[in-house]
Every structure is written in C-alpha cells, then in structure tokens.
Amino acid sequence: MCSTFSLAAKPSIGESRGKIWSLQVINSAARSELNINIPREKNSIILPRLSTQGMLQSDVHICEIAERQSLANNLSDKGDAFRSKPQLDAMFLDEAYERCRKICAEYAKTYYLGTLLLTKERQKAIWAVYAWCKRTDELVDGPNAFCVSPAALDRWEERLQDIFNGHPNDILDAALTDTVSKFNLHIKPFRDMIKGMRMDTEKCRYANFQELYLYCYYAGGTVGLMSVPVMGMDPDSSASAQSIYNAALYLGIGNQLTNILRDVGEDASRGRIYLPQDELAKFGLRDEDIFSRKVSDEWREFMKEQITRARYFYKLAEEGASELDKASRWPVTKKIL
Ligand SMILES: CC(C)=CCC/C(C)=C/CC/C(C)=C/CC/C(C)=C/COP(=O)(O)OP(=O)(O)O
C-alpha cells in the first residue's frame, strides 16, 4: 500500500531533509524483524475547494473509541483492573522494546527523532505501536506481499487479539502486549488498520474522496487514534476526549494523504492509483497520464488542490495538539511527530 509505513518509496533523510538529520542507520537486524512467520469548517479554516465528504461517515468510527478510552482511563484512575496485567519478564521486555526502537529508527527516521522528545515510557510505547503497524503494512507491502491471503490476515488478526489478551506470539508482540496493558489501548484502531490491509489487497482504484478517506482512516488515521492514550491528555484541558481523538485522527489522515501524494510514482509502478478518479477526471487526467509520469500543467493544478486538502487536515489537527499532556505536546505542536 502507499502508506505511512511504506519504506521503498521513501527517500532517506539524507536525501530529503537536509544534512542536519543525515542519520544513516542501515540496520539489517531491524529489517529482518519484519519477516512475519504466519502461514501463507472550523471558523479560521479555509475549506479546500475539493470535497471533504466522507469525513462524517467515517468519523463514526472514532466515537466509540474515544468513549471507550475515556472509560478505560477513568477505571485505571480509580485503580480498577481494566485489563489483566500480563506477566512478562522485565529483561525480555527491555529486549522487546529495543527491537521495536530499532525498527522505528530504521523505517521512520524523522518520526523516530520526534519520539526521543517524549518520556521514556511513552517512547517505548510509540515504538511498540509503530513496530506492529509496520509489520502489518509489510503483510501487503513487503517482499512476501504477493502471497498474502485473506487467511494470513485472519491469522494476523487472531495474533492481535492474543496481544490484547496478554498472550503475545513473539517478542515484538510482547512489547505491544505490555504497552496496551500500561496505556489501556483500544483494539479497534488496530483491527481497523488490518481492515485497511484487506482493502489494499482488494482494491487499486478509489472512485472519489469518500472512498479514499475511508482508506486513509484505516491506514493512517488509526495511528493517530492509537497514539492519543500514549501521548496522554492534559488533565487541565476542558476539551472533550472526542475532540482530541478527532484531532489525532486528522493528523493521521493528513499524513496519509501526504504520503499518497509523495508516493504516486512508486504506487503506479505497482499498478495502484490512490488518487480519487473523479477528481483526476475533473482535471482531464487519466490513469495513463499517471503511468506515463508526465508532469503536465493539468497535473500541477491537480496536485495543488490535493496538497491544499492535506494541509486542511493538518490544520484541523492543530487545536487538538495543544490539549495533549504538557510533556507530550511540544513535538506534536512543532510538527515533529
Ligand atoms: C494531534 C493530537 C491530538 C495527537 C497526535 C497524536 C500523534 C502523535 C499522532 C501521530 C499520527 C501519525 C502522523 C503517525 C505517523 C507515524 C509514522 C508512521 C511516521 C512515519 O512517517 P514517514 O513520513 O513515513 O517517515 P519519516 O519519519 O522517515 O518521515
């Protein structure tokens, strides 16, 4: 999939972000870890001209998550056991988190640097979440993607349930097992990300933004939702949990849209076009124009509008970032995470 988690399409930091961050961590161990052994209009915001329809329908997904998460946090504040704590050896967990750290450092270099600005416990949790998401993405985008079957995705979903039941299947899953227990994470965004992988195996065109938005929720918005309980909400904030989850969702959607625009060529080489077909047609563009990689005036105009829309989602996310726990806020408001 053209995703937040795609690696081949990504320039290294040295190439794309200037020398200041030229961190070249070529870590083959981290790469080998990814081989999974499974049988085969807000007032101040100018709305973009392009449609944002699809948002309302998809946002139903997060109501349940925000409500459930608030409940979980209240329960744990009161000392109730929300979920039984898994018994995992401390040294084993240190190793598990270290492996997740290496995966994050290897595949999401800038994001990783942002995680270093968080507290130690939060860093580890974000690495564990990232490693799981990366492995999930690899199922449909990695070297074995050609043979991924619905049954393999079913098995991955069972493993996810095992993680949430406190019974990890391998060391990387153990890190996430620890994280979901410590931070009371909800399983739904994780399940939804797997749904996105299923979508990727079934679909290689998106008729309109409504369809694309749903995909972006699955592939990127879910990461925002997974991140909120880890980042924590400001206890003094009067904002609703729902509005903070919404902001995180929009950050994930904006990031996903950005990656789609960045990876058009890479995706086209796999026969995939994640751009809305009706919007391409509006600009007189056809699939062949994408495959031929010609940068025409029509293409430039089309891209400008798509960029405006991605920015719109970042803008929507901004307010929510200031409602995060003080210790987590800075890298998000400064757009490092
Ligand atoms: C706004 C509020 C309320 C919360 C924010 C909660 C957070 C931190 C959400 C993060 C959502 C997000 C954008 C996740 C993306 C994570 C990811 C896979 C980053 C990798 O980015 P790439 O662009 O692929 O890689 P680089 O880091 O190398 O640029």
CSV table of C-alpha atoms and ligand atoms in Angstrom, one decimal:
chain,number,residue,atom,x,y,z
A,1,MET,CA,0.0,0.0,0.0
A,2,CYS,CA,1.0,3.6,-0.4
A,3,SER,CA,1.2,4.2,3.2
A,4,THR,CA,2.6,5.9,6.2
A,5,PHE,CA,4.6,2.8,6.6
A,6,SER,CA,6.0,2.3,3.1
A,7,LEU,CA,9.7,2.2,3.0
A,8,ALA,CA,10.9,1.6,-0.5
A,9,ALA,CA,9.2,4.8,-1.7
A,10,LYS,CA,10.8,6.9,1.0
A,11,PRO,CA,13.9,8.9,0.4
A,12,SER,CA,16.4,8.6,3.2
A,13,ILE,CA,16.6,11.6,5.5
A,14,GLY,CA,20.0,12.5,4.0
A,15,GLU,CA,18.3,12.8,0.6
A,16,SER,CA,15.1,14.6,1.6
A,17,ARG,CA,15.5,16.6,4.7
A,18,GLY,CA,18.9,18.2,4.5
A,19,LYS,CA,22.2,17.2,6.0
A,20,ILE,CA,21.3,18.2,9.5
A,21,TRP,CA,19.4,15.0,10.1
A,22,SER,CA,21.6,12.7,8.0
A,23,LEU,CA,21.2,9.7,10.2
A,24,GLN,CA,22.0,6.7,8.2
A,25,VAL,CA,21.0,3.7,10.3
A,26,ILE,CA,21.3,0.8,7.9
A,27,ASN,CA,20.2,-1.8,10.3
A,28,SER,CA,19.6,-5.2,8.8
A,29,ALA,CA,18.6,-6.7,12.1
A,30,ALA,CA,15.6,-4.3,12.2
A,31,ARG,CA,14.7,-5.2,8.7
A,32,SER,CA,14.8,-8.9,9.3
A,33,GLU,CA,12.5,-8.5,12.3
A,34,LEU,CA,9.7,-7.6,9.9
A,35,ASN,CA,9.5,-11.1,8.4
A,36,ILE,CA,6.4,-12.4,10.0
A,37,ASN,CA,6.1,-16.0,10.3
A,38,ILE,CA,2.5,-16.7,9.5
A,39,PRO,CA,1.1,-19.3,7.2
A,40,ARG,CA,0.8,-18.3,4.0
A,41,GLU,CA,-15.1,24.4,8.6
A,42,LYS,CA,-13.8,25.5,11.5
A,43,ASN,CA,-14.0,29.4,11.7
A,44,SER,CA,-10.4,30.1,10.9
A,45,ILE,CA,-10.0,27.4,8.3
A,46,ILE,CA,-10.5,28.0,4.6
A,47,LEU,CA,-12.1,24.9,3.3
A,48,PRO,CA,-10.4,23.5,0.3
A,49,ARG,CA,-12.4,23.6,-2.9
A,50,LEU,CA,-12.2,19.8,-3.2
A,51,SER,CA,-14.7,17.8,-1.4
A,52,THR,CA,-14.2,16.7,2.1
A,53,GLN,CA,-17.3,14.5,2.0
A,54,GLY,CA,-16.7,11.1,3.5
A,55,MET,CA,-15.4,12.6,6.7
A,56,LEU,CA,-18.7,12.5,8.6
A,57,GLN,CA,-19.5,8.9,7.7
A,58,SER,CA,-16.0,7.7,8.6
A,59,ASP,CA,-15.8,9.6,11.9
A,60,VAL,CA,-18.5,7.4,13.4
A,61,HIS,CA,-15.5,5.0,13.9
A,62,ILE,CA,-13.9,7.2,16.5
A,63,CYS,CA,-16.9,8.0,18.7
A,64,GLU,CA,-16.8,4.5,20.2
A,65,ILE,CA,-13.0,4.6,20.6
A,66,ALA,CA,-13.0,8.0,22.4
A,67,GLU,CA,-15.8,6.9,24.7
A,68,ARG,CA,-14.2,3.6,25.5
A,69,GLN,CA,-10.9,5.1,26.1
A,70,SER,CA,-12.2,7.7,28.5
A,71,LEU,CA,-13.9,4.9,30.4
A,72,ALA,CA,-10.7,2.9,30.5
A,73,ASN,CA,-8.8,5.9,31.8
A,74,ASN,CA,-11.4,6.6,34.5
A,75,LEU,CA,-11.3,3.0,35.6
A,76,SER,CA,-7.5,2.9,35.8
A,77,ASP,CA,-7.5,6.2,37.7
A,78,LYS,CA,-9.7,4.5,40.3
A,79,GLY,CA,-7.2,1.6,40.5
A,80,ASP,CA,-9.6,-0.9,38.9
A,81,ALA,CA,-8.0,-3.6,36.8
A,82,PHE,CA,-9.3,-2.7,33.4
A,83,ARG,CA,-7.4,-5.4,31.7
A,84,SER,CA,-5.5,-8.2,33.5
A,85,LYS,CA,-1.8,-7.4,33.5
A,86,PRO,CA,0.3,-9.8,31.5
A,87,GLN,CA,3.2,-11.4,33.3
A,88,LEU,CA,6.3,-10.6,31.2
A,89,ASP,CA,9.9,-10.8,32.3
A,90,ALA,CA,11.5,-7.3,32.6
A,91,MET,CA,14.7,-8.2,30.8
A,92,PHE,CA,12.7,-9.8,28.0
A,93,LEU,CA,10.6,-6.7,27.7
A,94,ASP,CA,13.7,-4.5,27.6
A,95,GLU,CA,14.9,-6.5,24.6
A,96,ALA,CA,11.4,-6.4,23.0
A,97,TYR,CA,11.3,-2.6,23.2
A,98,GLU,CA,14.8,-2.3,22.0
A,99,ARG,CA,13.9,-4.3,18.9
A,100,CYS,CA,10.8,-2.1,18.3
A,101,ARG,CA,13.0,1.0,18.8
A,102,LYS,CA,15.4,-0.2,16.1
A,103,ILE,CA,12.5,-0.8,13.7
A,104,CYS,CA,11.2,2.7,14.2
A,105,ALA,CA,14.6,4.2,13.9
A,106,GLU,CA,15.2,2.3,10.7
A,107,TYR,CA,11.9,2.9,8.9
A,108,ALA,CA,10.6,6.2,10.2
A,109,LYS,CA,13.6,8.3,10.8
A,110,THR,CA,12.1,11.7,11.4
A,111,TYR,CA,9.2,10.3,13.4
A,112,TYR,CA,11.8,8.4,15.5
A,113,LEU,CA,13.7,11.6,16.3
A,114,GLY,CA,10.3,13.1,17.4
A,115,THR,CA,9.7,10.1,19.7
A,116,LEU,CA,13.0,10.9,21.5
A,117,LEU,CA,11.3,14.1,22.8
A,118,LEU,CA,8.8,12.0,24.8
A,119,THR,CA,9.1,10.5,28.2
A,120,LYS,CA,10.9,7.1,28.3
A,121,GLU,CA,7.7,5.1,28.8
A,122,ARG,CA,5.9,6.9,26.0
A,123,GLN,CA,8.8,6.5,23.6
A,124,LYS,CA,8.8,2.8,24.2
A,125,ALA,CA,5.0,2.6,23.7
A,126,ILE,CA,5.1,4.5,20.5
A,127,TRP,CA,7.9,2.3,19.2
A,128,ALA,CA,5.9,-0.8,20.0
A,129,VAL,CA,2.8,0.6,18.3
A,130,TYR,CA,5.0,1.6,15.3
A,131,ALA,CA,6.6,-1.8,15.0
A,132,TRP,CA,3.2,-3.5,15.0
A,133,CYS,CA,1.9,-1.1,12.3
A,134,LYS,CA,5.0,-1.6,10.2
A,135,ARG,CA,4.7,-5.3,10.3
A,136,THR,CA,1.0,-5.1,9.5
A,137,ASP,CA,1.9,-3.0,6.5
A,138,GLU,CA,4.6,-5.4,5.4
A,139,LEU,CA,2.0,-8.1,5.0
A,140,VAL,CA,0.6,-6.3,2.0
A,141,ASP,CA,3.6,-4.2,1.0
A,142,GLY,CA,6.6,-6.3,1.9
A,143,PRO,CA,8.6,-8.9,0.0
A,144,ASN,CA,6.0,-11.7,0.7
A,145,ALA,CA,3.0,-9.5,-0.1
A,146,PHE,CA,2.4,-11.4,-3.4
A,147,CYS,CA,1.3,-14.4,-1.4
A,148,VAL,CA,-0.7,-12.7,1.3
A,149,SER,CA,-4.1,-14.3,1.6
A,150,PRO,CA,-7.3,-13.4,3.5
A,151,ALA,CA,-6.4,-16.3,5.8
A,152,ALA,CA,-3.0,-14.8,6.6
A,153,LEU,CA,-4.7,-11.5,7.5
A,154,ASP,CA,-7.2,-13.5,9.6
A,155,ARG,CA,-4.3,-15.1,11.4
A,156,TRP,CA,-2.7,-11.7,12.0
A,157,GLU,CA,-6.0,-10.5,13.5
A,158,GLU,CA,-6.0,-13.5,15.8
A,159,ARG,CA,-2.5,-12.6,16.9
A,160,LEU,CA,-3.7,-9.1,17.6
A,161,GLN,CA,-6.4,-10.5,19.8
A,162,ASP,CA,-3.7,-12.6,21.6
A,163,ILE,CA,-1.7,-9.4,22.2
A,164,PHE,CA,-4.8,-7.8,23.8
A,165,ASN,CA,-5.5,-11.0,25.8
A,166,GLY,CA,-1.9,-10.8,27.2
A,167,HIS,CA,-0.6,-13.7,25.2
A,168,PRO,CA,1.9,-12.4,22.7
A,169,ASN,CA,3.2,-14.8,20.0
A,170,ASP,CA,6.7,-13.3,19.7
A,171,ILE,CA,9.0,-10.8,21.2
A,172,LEU,CA,7.8,-7.8,19.2
A,173,ASP,CA,4.2,-8.6,20.1
A,174,ALA,CA,5.3,-8.8,23.7
A,175,ALA,CA,6.3,-5.2,23.6
A,176,LEU,CA,2.8,-4.2,22.4
A,177,THR,CA,1.2,-6.5,24.9
A,178,ASP,CA,3.0,-4.6,27.6
A,179,THR,CA,2.1,-1.2,26.0
A,180,VAL,CA,-1.7,-2.0,25.6
A,181,SER,CA,-1.9,-3.0,29.2
A,182,LYS,CA,0.0,0.0,30.5
A,183,PHE,CA,-1.8,2.6,28.4
A,184,ASN,CA,-5.2,1.0,28.1
A,185,LEU,CA,-5.2,1.0,24.4
A,186,HIS,CA,-8.3,0.1,22.5
A,187,ILE,CA,-8.1,-2.8,20.0
A,188,LYS,CA,-10.4,-1.1,17.4
A,189,PRO,CA,-7.9,1.1,15.6
A,190,PHE,CA,-5.6,-1.9,15.3
A,191,ARG,CA,-8.4,-4.0,13.9
A,192,ASP,CA,-9.3,-1.2,11.5
A,193,MET,CA,-5.7,-1.0,10.3
A,194,ILE,CA,-5.9,-4.7,9.3
A,195,LYS,CA,-9.1,-3.8,7.5
A,196,GLY,CA,-7.1,-1.3,5.5
A,197,MET,CA,-4.7,-4.0,4.6
A,198,ARG,CA,-7.6,-6.1,3.4
A,199,MET,CA,-8.8,-3.2,1.4
A,200,ASP,CA,-5.4,-2.9,-0.2
A,201,THR,CA,-5.4,-6.5,-1.4
A,202,GLU,CA,-8.9,-6.0,-2.9
A,203,LYS,CA,-8.8,-2.5,-4.4
A,204,CYS,CA,-6.3,-0.5,-6.5
A,205,ARG,CA,-8.5,2.5,-7.5
A,206,TYR,CA,-10.6,5.0,-5.5
A,207,ALA,CA,-13.6,6.4,-7.2
A,208,ASN,CA,-13.9,9.5,-5.1
A,209,PHE,CA,-12.6,11.1,-1.9
A,210,GLN,CA,-15.2,9.4,0.1
A,211,GLU,CA,-13.6,6.1,-0.7
A,212,LEU,CA,-10.1,7.4,-0.3
A,213,TYR,CA,-10.9,9.0,3.1
A,214,LEU,CA,-12.0,5.6,4.4
A,215,TYR,CA,-8.8,4.1,3.3
A,216,CYS,CA,-6.8,6.9,4.8
A,217,TYR,CA,-8.6,6.3,8.1
A,218,TYR,CA,-7.7,2.7,8.1
A,219,ALA,CA,-4.1,3.2,7.0
A,220,GLY,CA,-3.2,6.4,8.8
A,221,GLY,CA,-6.0,7.8,10.9
A,222,THR,CA,-5.9,4.7,13.1
A,223,VAL,CA,-2.3,5.5,14.1
A,224,GLY,CA,-3.4,8.9,15.4
A,225,LEU,CA,-6.1,7.1,17.5
A,226,MET,CA,-3.6,4.6,18.8
A,227,SER,CA,-1.3,7.4,19.8
A,228,VAL,CA,-3.6,9.5,22.0
A,229,PRO,CA,-3.7,7.3,25.1
A,230,VAL,CA,0.1,7.1,24.9
A,231,MET,CA,0.6,10.8,24.5
A,232,GLY,CA,-1.9,11.5,27.2
A,233,MET,CA,-4.4,14.3,27.5
A,234,ASP,CA,-3.9,17.4,29.6
A,235,PRO,CA,-5.7,16.8,32.8
A,236,ASP,CA,-6.5,20.6,33.0
A,237,SER,CA,-7.9,20.7,29.5
A,238,SER,CA,-11.6,21.4,29.1
A,239,ALA,CA,-11.6,19.9,25.6
A,240,SER,CA,-13.6,16.7,25.2
A,241,ALA,CA,-11.8,13.4,24.6
A,242,GLN,CA,-13.8,13.2,21.4
A,243,SER,CA,-12.3,16.4,20.0
A,244,ILE,CA,-8.8,15.3,20.9
A,245,TYR,CA,-9.3,12.0,19.2
A,246,ASN,CA,-10.7,13.8,16.2
A,247,ALA,CA,-7.5,15.9,16.0
A,248,ALA,CA,-5.3,12.9,16.2
A,249,LEU,CA,-7.4,11.2,13.5
A,250,TYR,CA,-7.0,14.2,11.2
A,251,LEU,CA,-3.2,14.3,11.8
A,252,GLY,CA,-3.1,10.7,10.7
A,253,ILE,CA,-5.3,11.4,7.7
A,254,GLY,CA,-3.2,14.4,6.7
A,255,ASN,CA,-0.1,12.3,7.0
A,256,GLN,CA,-1.6,9.5,4.9
A,257,LEU,CA,-2.7,11.9,2.2
A,258,THR,CA,0.8,13.4,2.1
A,259,ASN,CA,2.3,10.0,1.7
A,260,ILE,CA,0.0,9.2,-1.1
A,261,LEU,CA,1.0,12.4,-3.0
A,262,ARG,CA,4.6,11.6,-2.3
A,263,ASP,CA,4.4,8.0,-3.5
A,264,VAL,CA,2.3,8.4,-6.7
A,265,GLY,CA,5.2,7.1,-8.9
A,266,GLU,CA,6.0,4.2,-6.6
A,267,ASP,CA,2.4,3.1,-6.3
A,268,ALA,CA,1.9,3.5,-10.1
A,269,SER,CA,4.7,1.1,-10.7
A,270,ARG,CA,2.6,-1.5,-8.8
A,271,GLY,CA,-0.5,-0.6,-10.8
A,272,ARG,CA,-2.0,1.3,-7.9
A,273,ILE,CA,-3.5,4.8,-8.0
A,274,TYR,CA,-4.7,6.1,-4.7
A,275,LEU,CA,-5.9,9.4,-6.2
A,276,PRO,CA,-9.6,10.0,-6.5
A,277,GLN,CA,-10.7,9.0,-10.0
A,278,ASP,CA,-13.4,11.6,-10.2
A,279,GLU,CA,-11.0,14.4,-9.3
A,280,LEU,CA,-8.4,13.2,-11.8
A,281,ALA,CA,-11.1,13.3,-14.5
A,282,LYS,CA,-12.1,16.8,-13.4
A,283,PHE,CA,-8.6,17.9,-14.4
A,284,GLY,CA,-8.6,16.0,-17.6
A,285,LEU,CA,-6.2,13.3,-16.3
A,286,ARG,CA,-6.5,9.6,-16.9
A,287,ASP,CA,-4.7,6.6,-15.4
A,288,GLU,CA,-2.3,6.6,-18.4
A,289,ASP,CA,-1.1,10.1,-17.5
A,290,ILE,CA,-0.1,8.8,-14.1
A,291,PHE,CA,1.6,5.7,-15.5
A,292,SER,CA,3.5,7.8,-18.1
A,293,ARG,CA,4.7,10.1,-15.2
A,294,LYS,CA,4.3,13.2,-17.4
A,295,VAL,CA,4.3,16.4,-15.3
A,296,SER,CA,1.7,18.5,-17.2
A,297,ASP,CA,0.0,21.7,-16.3
A,298,GLU,CA,-3.1,19.7,-15.5
A,299,TRP,CA,-1.1,17.5,-13.2
A,300,ARG,CA,0.4,20.5,-11.4
A,301,GLU,CA,-3.0,22.1,-10.9
A,302,PHE,CA,-4.5,18.8,-9.7
A,303,MET,CA,-1.6,18.3,-7.2
A,304,LYS,CA,-2.0,21.9,-5.8
A,305,GLU,CA,-5.6,21.1,-4.9
A,306,GLN,CA,-4.6,17.8,-3.3
A,307,ILE,CA,-1.9,19.5,-1.3
A,308,THR,CA,-4.5,22.1,-0.1
A,309,ARG,CA,-6.7,19.3,1.1
A,310,ALA,CA,-3.8,17.6,3.0
A,311,ARG,CA,-3.0,20.9,4.7
A,312,TYR,CA,-6.6,21.3,5.6
A,313,PHE,CA,-6.4,18.1,7.7
A,314,TYR,CA,-3.2,19.2,9.4
A,315,LYS,CA,-5.0,22.5,10.2
A,316,LEU,CA,-7.9,20.6,11.8
A,317,ALA,CA,-5.4,18.7,13.9
A,318,GLU,CA,-3.6,21.8,15.3
A,319,GLU,CA,-6.0,22.7,18.0
A,320,GLY,CA,-6.2,19.3,19.5
A,321,ALA,CA,-2.4,19.1,19.8
A,322,SER,CA,-2.5,21.8,22.5
A,323,GLU,CA,-4.8,19.7,24.6
A,324,LEU,CA,-2.3,16.9,24.9
A,325,ASP,CA,-0.4,16.3,28.2
A,326,LYS,CA,2.2,19.0,28.6
A,327,ALA,CA,5.0,16.5,28.4
A,328,SER,CA,3.9,15.2,25.0
A,329,ARG,CA,2.7,18.4,23.4
A,330,TRP,CA,5.8,20.0,22.1
A,331,PRO,CA,6.8,17.6,19.4
A,332,VAL,CA,3.3,17.5,18.1
A,333,THR,CA,2.6,21.3,18.0
A,334,LYS,CA,6.0,21.7,16.4
A,335,LYS,CA,5.0,19.2,13.8
A,336,ILE,CA,7.9,16.8,14.5
A,337,LEU,CA,5.6,13.9,15.4
B,1,LIG,C1,-3.0,15.9,17.3
B,1,LIG,C2,-3.2,15.1,18.5
B,1,LIG,C3,-4.3,15.4,19.4
B,1,LIG,C4,-2.5,14.0,18.8
B,1,LIG,C5,-1.3,13.5,18.0
B,1,LIG,C6,-1.1,12.0,18.2
B,1,LIG,C7,0.0,11.6,17.3
B,1,LIG,C8,1.4,11.7,17.7
B,1,LIG,C9,-0.3,11.0,16.1
B,1,LIG,C10,0.7,10.6,15.1
B,1,LIG,C11,-0.1,10.2,13.8
B,1,LIG,C12,0.9,10.0,12.7
B,1,LIG,C13,1.0,11.1,11.7
B,1,LIG,C14,1.6,8.9,12.6
B,1,LIG,C15,2.5,8.6,11.5
B,1,LIG,C16,3.6,7.8,12.1
B,1,LIG,C17,4.6,7.3,11.1
B,1,LIG,C18,4.4,6.0,10.5
B,1,LIG,C19,5.5,8.1,10.6
B,1,LIG,C20,6.5,7.8,9.6
B,1,LIG,O1,6.5,8.8,8.7
B,1,LIG,P1,7.2,8.7,7.4
B,1,LIG,O2,6.9,10.0,6.6
B,1,LIG,O3,6.8,7.5,6.6
B,1,LIG,O4,8.7,8.5,7.8
B,1,LIG,P2,9.8,9.6,8.3
B,1,LIG,O5,9.6,9.7,9.8
B,1,LIG,O6,11.1,9.0,7.9
B,1,LIG,O7,9.5,10.9,7.6
